[in-house]
DNA sequence: CAAATTATTTAGTCTTGCCTAAAAAAGTTT
DNA sequence: AAACTTTTTTAGGCAAGACTAAATAATTTG
């Protein structure tokens, strides 16, 4: 299992959480910051190895083996994040790049001992669940932003609509995965929401809110 | 700096310690478990980058920049070894393979925070000194046990061969870093040594003695 | 010192993982 | 449904890092 193959599996896993159907090569390419044609190549290799199911023009999905492999990478990533934050005093924004490297270290003993050293944490510092050594992972209850009551604080955990128009809109509003959003008020007339994003205040339509997954803090 | 380039620099550094002249492509190839022709290629690339000095048929030596880079890799390797042993309860024959991977993680902050977390250790579990963040490394005056005269008392400070076979042998004989060893007698015929270890008496072959570094008390 | 041997480099190939450009399929319009 | 647009795949190429086989330099030996 190469570094690159692991990254593909991880990205396919994450995309699968928000979109149960076949994951398109385009979606993978934009996450990988590479090109769809490169993805087609790799996805065929992963299919040959039995890690994904792939049919031309139909997108990709993980096999049980592929999902398990992906979960082990997620497990490593999140445990290292806990380590960096709790033991080495990293701040949140510094953690990701390093965990991204550490997740590829191959040693079952290492990761199991690390888990023990950290006292078997069940969530990473974002509140995302950490898979156990058998690949079991707690379900996160994510909701649509449109279902959140005024006054609540939530974290953005995904999108329902992954069109580039929508994603570009989110970029423009500086809403990203992990962003903290406070729902200031809800307009009864059109169900639009006024949000607090950092120190900015933004109003978004119900259509926007109905396509953004969040979890309560 | 790729994974592979880092490995070359590290190996050239280690070979340079025992052989001050140009390091041959052959010597590097056997350490890398690859072929001399592959080494020639890579060594030319490293020379182009100013990390080594290379003249055809004359072997290789590190530039200041190359040596510094190598020392930073050695630093990471040895700090991770300390972490694995002290915090994750690895035994000293298990640490090497994992440290071999961890030494390539790129983050100055990570390694400096790790050093602090470990309380600024000066030696790794094999008794080798840990370079500081400026590339300064302590000189150890260590001798091989095989060079010690009968009657002398010494302390174990490191190993030359760090294969797990050898390390496990040492564990079995209860020889560890810091162990006091008294050379009781030396057999002229095969140069084997009879040692006093605590209150035990053990006979070891010359091959064992020639792979154990000690310092005189 | 010349011949034989050994060490080292060069030349050409392979695999991995990526790319661009072109072709083909799918999806959308009119 | 034909024409157009978008998405996805195919084809062909490139760089890194390794390899084998052949050539060449260095070293050892008779």
XYZ file of C-alpha atoms (C1' of nucleotides) in Angstrom:
494
model
C 0.000 0.000 0.000
C 1.683 3.199 -1.182
C 1.389 6.682 0.253
C -0.606 7.721 -2.788
C -3.005 4.795 -2.689
C -3.668 5.517 0.966
C -4.528 9.106 0.153
C -6.971 8.027 -2.506
C -8.723 5.625 -0.166
C -8.933 8.241 2.542
C -10.435 10.816 0.201
C -12.902 8.343 -1.245
C -13.906 7.402 2.279
C -14.512 11.013 3.274
C -16.472 11.759 0.113
C -18.575 8.631 0.682
C -19.815 10.012 3.978
C -21.674 12.854 2.306
C -22.663 11.148 -0.893
C -23.646 7.531 -0.798
C -23.625 6.995 -4.575
C -20.580 6.438 -6.718
C -17.892 9.027 -6.119
C -16.910 10.732 -9.356
C -13.355 10.958 -10.557
C -13.904 14.686 -10.772
C -14.769 14.947 -7.090
C -11.707 12.933 -6.162
C -9.481 14.999 -8.430
C -10.581 18.252 -6.875
C -9.937 16.889 -3.367
C -6.550 15.522 -4.415
C -5.713 18.746 -6.216
C -4.932 16.667 -9.267
C -6.635 15.875 -12.583
C -9.550 13.555 -13.332
C -7.444 11.594 -15.781
C -4.893 10.837 -13.083
C -7.683 9.682 -10.839
C -9.020 7.307 -13.481
C -5.609 5.640 -13.604
C -5.312 5.180 -9.882
C -8.880 4.134 -9.373
C -8.371 1.308 -11.852
C -5.355 0.140 -9.893
C -7.320 0.228 -6.666
C -10.112 -1.724 -8.338
C -7.589 -4.340 -9.511
C -6.479 -4.712 -5.905
C -10.029 -5.162 -4.724
C -10.110 -1.993 -2.654
C -12.779 -0.163 -4.627
C -15.572 -0.996 -7.039
C -15.302 0.986 -10.235
C -17.404 1.038 -13.369
C -16.577 3.407 -16.174
C -18.567 6.622 -15.999
C -20.310 5.343 -12.862
C -17.962 6.517 -10.163
C -16.229 4.621 -7.374
C -17.182 3.086 -4.062
C -15.137 1.333 -1.389
C -15.184 -2.418 -0.863
C -15.197 -3.703 2.712
C -11.451 -4.139 2.526
C -10.999 -0.643 1.082
C -13.190 0.874 3.758
C -11.263 -0.912 6.494
C -7.987 0.348 5.088
C -9.367 3.879 4.914
C -10.629 3.645 8.484
C -7.198 2.604 9.703
C -5.744 5.721 8.079
C -8.419 7.913 9.634
C -7.713 6.235 12.952
C -4.032 7.063 12.711
C -4.690 10.617 11.597
C -7.015 11.367 14.482
C -4.900 9.703 17.143
C -1.864 11.679 16.000
C -3.956 14.839 16.130
C -4.802 14.139 19.745
C -1.141 13.507 20.470
C -0.001 16.738 18.838
C -2.584 18.798 20.649
C -2.503 17.226 24.058
C 1.120 16.230 24.423
C 3.048 18.605 22.203
C 0.915 21.731 22.648
C 0.190 22.257 18.994
C -2.628 24.609 18.145
C -5.475 23.409 15.972
C -4.386 25.046 12.743
C -0.892 23.552 13.026
C -2.008 19.983 13.482
C -3.396 19.018 10.129
C -0.296 19.046 7.918
C 1.747 17.033 10.360
C -1.009 14.489 11.019
C -1.342 14.188 7.256
C 2.221 12.871 7.202
C 2.046 10.802 10.373
C -1.072 8.923 9.232
C 1.071 7.017 6.736
C 3.488 5.525 9.253
C 3.101 1.765 9.102
C 3.169 -0.004 12.439
C 0.211 -1.564 14.178
C 2.145 -1.686 17.399
C 2.918 2.019 17.191
C -0.652 3.130 16.722
C -2.075 0.785 19.345
C 0.539 1.847 21.895
C -0.103 5.480 21.028
C -3.814 4.962 21.599
C -3.049 3.476 24.990
C -0.635 6.303 25.821
C -3.389 8.814 25.031
C -5.839 6.878 27.221
C -8.076 5.582 24.466
C -9.608 8.829 23.263
C -12.893 8.411 21.392
C -12.838 11.695 19.526
C -10.245 13.900 17.964
C -10.028 17.579 18.932
C -12.702 18.395 16.335
C -15.126 16.005 17.878
C -14.724 13.524 15.071
C -14.890 9.920 16.252
C -11.754 7.778 16.260
C -12.178 4.303 14.741
C -11.065 1.469 17.015
C -8.524 -1.138 15.956
C -11.282 -3.236 14.386
C -12.492 -0.392 12.225
C -15.544 0.346 14.331
C -16.431 4.030 14.354
C -19.157 5.931 16.171
C -21.760 7.593 13.993
C -21.660 11.369 14.103
C -25.025 12.947 14.158
C -24.739 15.657 11.611
C -27.668 17.884 10.762
C -28.466 20.351 8.049
C -27.780 23.923 9.024
C -31.398 24.696 8.137
C -32.556 22.497 11.045
C -30.565 24.350 13.671
C -32.400 26.626 16.078
C -31.394 30.251 16.531
C -28.814 30.751 19.245
C -26.959 27.439 18.697
C -23.311 27.110 17.757
C -22.347 24.432 15.256
C -19.391 23.243 13.217
C -19.506 22.778 9.481
C -18.842 19.115 8.694
C -19.834 18.771 5.068
C -22.010 19.714 2.142
C -25.023 18.009 0.618
C -24.737 19.768 -2.721
C -21.153 19.569 -3.935
C -21.618 21.582 -7.120
C -18.803 23.969 -7.823
C -21.271 26.872 -7.751
C -22.136 26.028 -4.182
C -18.592 25.297 -3.135
C -17.442 28.542 -4.679
C -20.157 30.363 -2.798
C -18.952 28.798 0.447
C -15.412 29.805 -0.344
C -16.529 33.354 -0.943
C -18.282 33.390 2.433
C -15.228 31.822 4.055
C -17.180 28.804 5.181
C -15.043 25.685 5.190
C -15.059 22.262 6.818
C -14.414 22.854 10.472
C -15.746 26.419 10.492
C -17.651 27.374 13.592
C -21.030 28.885 12.817
C -23.336 30.567 15.261
C -26.962 30.908 14.200
C -27.895 34.430 15.287
C -31.439 34.570 14.002
C -33.867 32.913 11.639
C -36.202 34.845 9.338
C -39.681 33.264 9.439
C -40.724 34.701 6.070
C -38.118 32.946 3.898
C -36.268 30.850 6.469
C -33.038 32.697 5.751
C -30.432 32.634 8.513
C -28.174 35.264 9.939
C -24.887 33.632 10.934
C -21.867 34.679 12.891
C -18.684 33.425 11.260
C -15.684 34.365 13.329
C -16.271 38.061 13.799
C -18.238 38.471 10.588
C -21.997 38.414 10.233
C -23.563 36.901 7.112
C -27.098 36.207 5.932
C -27.698 33.054 3.898
C -30.811 31.724 2.173
C -32.614 28.572 3.245
C -31.329 26.867 0.116
C -27.794 27.425 1.270
C -28.554 26.263 4.795
C -30.317 23.153 3.515
C -27.147 22.040 1.768
C -24.676 22.464 4.576
C -24.090 19.708 7.107
C -23.196 20.798 10.634
C -22.852 19.168 13.988
C -23.757 20.657 17.332
C -20.856 21.437 19.619
C 14.093 16.819 -0.256
C 12.619 13.418 -1.042
C 12.446 10.373 1.192
C 15.052 8.697 -0.971
C 17.486 11.615 -0.964
C 17.248 11.758 2.811
C 18.137 8.090 3.075
C 21.182 8.569 0.895
C 22.423 11.481 2.990
C 21.893 9.567 6.192
C 23.793 6.559 4.933
C 26.644 8.671 3.586
C 26.820 10.402 6.954
C 27.044 7.127 8.862
C 29.651 5.716 6.491
C 31.678 8.930 6.825
C 32.061 8.369 10.560
C 34.123 5.240 10.064
C 35.884 6.205 6.878
C 37.014 9.774 6.391
C 37.857 9.456 2.672
C 35.407 9.430 -0.209
C 32.583 6.980 0.313
C 32.318 4.566 -2.601
C 29.120 3.994 -4.534
C 29.581 0.327 -3.754
C 29.580 0.936 -0.011
C 26.457 3.050 -0.305
C 24.736 0.476 -2.493
C 25.315 -2.316 -0.013
C 23.932 -0.195 2.843
C 20.912 0.829 0.748
C 20.407 -2.739 -0.395
C 20.435 -1.455 -3.948
C 22.890 -1.431 -6.872
C 25.996 0.730 -7.441
C 24.587 2.035 -10.715
C 21.488 3.338 -8.948
C 23.729 5.054 -6.431
C 25.732 6.780 -9.151
C 22.518 8.334 -10.471
C 21.365 9.610 -7.127
C 24.764 10.816 -6.036
C 24.954 12.972 -9.149
C 21.620 14.523 -8.264
C 22.772 15.210 -4.736
C 25.950 16.769 -6.105
C 23.862 18.998 -8.416
C 21.966 20.170 -5.348
C 25.171 20.950 -3.486
C 24.634 18.341 -0.775
C 27.618 16.155 -1.599
C 30.919 16.463 -3.409
C 31.316 13.809 -6.033
C 34.064 13.080 -8.514
C 33.811 10.122 -10.816
C 35.568 7.060 -9.445
C 36.629 9.055 -6.364
C 33.651 8.480 -4.099
C 31.409 10.930 -2.280
C 31.636 13.215 0.730
C 29.110 15.498 2.365
C 29.161 19.265 2.007
C 28.389 21.345 5.091
C 24.819 21.654 3.937
C 24.591 17.919 3.253
C 26.032 17.106 6.662
C 23.588 19.424 8.382
C 20.685 17.823 6.559
C 21.934 14.375 7.533
C 22.329 15.449 11.149
C 18.747 16.682 11.246
C 17.590 13.269 10.054
C 19.738 11.525 12.658
C 18.324 13.914 15.242
C 14.766 13.002 14.328
C 15.542 9.293 14.225
C 17.085 9.286 17.691
C 14.460 11.479 19.318
C 11.718 9.226 17.984
C 13.593 6.221 19.342
C 13.598 7.781 22.786
C 9.885 8.484 22.467
C 9.091 4.925 21.431
C 11.106 3.444 24.250
C 10.236 5.774 27.074
C 6.660 6.709 26.309
C 5.288 3.812 24.302
C 7.166 0.964 26.027
C 8.846 -0.357 22.910
C 11.813 -2.596 23.553
C 15.128 -1.448 22.163
C 15.127 -3.926 19.306
C 11.690 -2.778 18.124
C 12.369 0.932 17.833
C 14.586 1.009 14.777
C 12.138 0.145 11.976
C 9.500 2.578 13.131
C 12.041 5.365 13.746
C 13.253 4.733 10.208
C 9.852 5.893 8.997
C 9.316 8.654 11.523
C 12.667 10.292 10.743
C 11.224 11.519 7.440
C 8.327 13.494 8.890
C 8.872 17.113 7.950
C 8.102 19.616 10.701
C 10.632 21.589 12.681
C 7.999 22.417 15.228
C 7.147 18.759 15.706
C 10.680 17.659 16.389
C 11.515 20.569 18.677
C 8.325 20.075 20.679
C 9.034 16.361 20.859
C 12.520 17.080 22.175
C 11.029 19.294 24.847
C 8.380 16.690 25.701
C 11.151 14.121 26.210
C 13.082 16.542 28.418
C 15.982 17.187 26.050
C 17.582 13.746 26.018
C 21.238 13.654 24.972
C 21.387 10.017 23.914
C 19.132 7.547 22.175
C 18.380 4.064 23.538
C 21.454 2.643 21.790
C 23.715 5.144 23.513
C 24.236 7.330 20.452
C 24.298 11.096 20.972
C 21.370 13.204 19.705
C 22.311 16.259 17.598
C 20.791 19.518 18.815
C 18.676 21.765 16.608
C 21.800 23.486 15.310
C 23.397 20.238 14.236
C 25.819 20.076 17.123
C 26.510 16.528 18.262
C 28.538 15.299 21.212
C 31.598 13.164 20.530
C 31.441 9.921 22.422
C 34.698 8.333 23.429
C 33.594 4.797 23.256
C 35.651 1.684 22.731
C 34.698 -1.791 21.665
C 34.484 -4.275 24.495
C 36.870 -6.468 22.527
C 39.608 -3.847 23.004
C 39.352 -3.800 26.778
C 42.098 -5.491 28.790
C 41.296 -8.170 31.365
C 40.703 -6.777 34.808
C 39.113 -3.486 33.679
C 35.625 -2.332 34.600
C 33.563 -0.548 31.939
C 30.046 0.702 31.300
C 27.992 -0.297 28.277
C 27.300 2.815 26.200
C 26.102 1.514 22.872
C 26.074 -1.100 20.167
C 27.775 -1.230 16.806
C 25.387 -3.807 15.354
C 21.821 -2.846 16.144
C 20.151 -5.847 14.545
C 17.300 -7.219 16.585
C 19.072 -10.592 16.821
C 21.961 -8.928 18.622
C 19.789 -6.680 20.774
C 17.668 -9.612 21.849
C 20.823 -11.517 22.752
C 21.890 -8.602 24.941
C 18.478 -8.506 26.595
C 18.769 -12.206 27.341
C 22.166 -11.648 28.928
C 20.729 -8.660 30.798
C 23.162 -6.265 29.200
C 21.646 -2.797 28.741
C 22.848 0.781 28.402
C 24.533 1.714 31.639
C 25.275 -1.856 32.659
C 28.587 -2.257 34.435
C 30.774 -4.929 32.921
C 33.961 -6.280 34.417
C 36.282 -8.146 32.085
C 37.424 -11.113 34.169
C 39.595 -12.850 31.602
C 40.363 -13.103 27.942
C 40.873 -16.399 26.118
C 43.869 -16.112 23.784
C 42.720 -18.944 21.538
C 39.443 -17.398 20.272
C 39.525 -14.008 21.978
C 36.345 -14.801 23.879
C 35.786 -12.885 27.103
C 34.546 -13.887 30.511
C 32.545 -11.046 32.009
C 31.105 -10.249 35.374
C 27.633 -8.722 35.093
C 26.300 -7.813 38.507
C 26.742 -11.070 40.339
C 26.556 -13.237 37.244
C 29.446 -14.512 35.199
C 29.088 -14.864 31.431
C 31.357 -15.858 28.581
C 30.888 -14.060 25.268
C 32.532 -14.592 21.903
C 34.825 -12.076 20.266
C 32.075 -11.315 17.758
C 29.787 -10.197 20.563
C 32.533 -8.149 22.203
C 33.412 -6.503 18.903
C 29.880 -5.127 18.587
C 29.452 -3.653 22.037
C 30.635 -0.129 22.784
C 31.771 0.603 26.303
C 33.488 3.404 28.134
C 36.064 3.021 30.877
C 35.010 4.121 34.325
C 54.641 -3.489 -16.723
C 51.003 -5.908 -19.004
C 47.120 -8.892 -18.087
C 43.443 -10.056 -15.314
C 40.210 -8.707 -12.053
C 37.339 -5.588 -9.688
C 34.955 -1.256 -9.211
C 32.385 2.206 -11.272
C 29.854 4.523 -14.723
C 26.961 4.767 -18.918
C 23.102 3.393 -21.670
C 18.838 1.858 -22.073
C 14.417 0.010 -19.626
C 10.818 -0.417 -16.228
C 7.187 1.130 -12.816
C 4.715 4.617 -10.342
C 2.110 8.505 -10.389
C 1.323 12.333 -12.473
C 0.315 15.414 -16.714
C -1.929 17.370 -21.432
C -4.606 16.768 -25.419
C -7.937 14.257 -27.806
C -11.788 11.078 -27.986
C -15.939 9.271 -26.253
C -19.839 9.002 -23.244
C -23.393 11.281 -20.573
C -26.302 14.986 -19.756
C -28.814 19.290 -21.376
C -30.980 22.235 -24.528
C -33.718 23.625 -28.015
C -34.299 13.881 -31.366
C -30.319 16.601 -32.966
C -26.926 19.754 -31.326
C -24.294 21.402 -27.788
C -21.960 21.166 -23.300
C -19.914 18.839 -19.656
C -17.798 14.851 -17.694
C -14.929 11.050 -18.013
C -11.765 8.089 -20.216
C -7.972 7.003 -23.458
C -3.567 7.827 -25.484
C 0.827 9.317 -25.207
C 4.500 11.565 -22.404
C 7.427 12.909 -18.478
C 10.300 12.715 -14.054
C 11.889 9.989 -10.196
C 14.145 6.178 -8.765
C 15.224 1.845 -9.438
C 17.201 -2.096 -12.484
C 20.313 -5.013 -16.087
C 23.838 -5.272 -19.299
C 27.682 -3.265 -21.424
C 31.598 -0.220 -21.350
C 35.346 1.917 -19.076
C 38.471 3.140 -15.339
C 41.147 1.565 -11.406
C 43.512 -1.894 -9.033
C 45.774 -6.146 -8.304
C 48.620 -9.835 -9.803
C 51.990 -12.581 -12.376
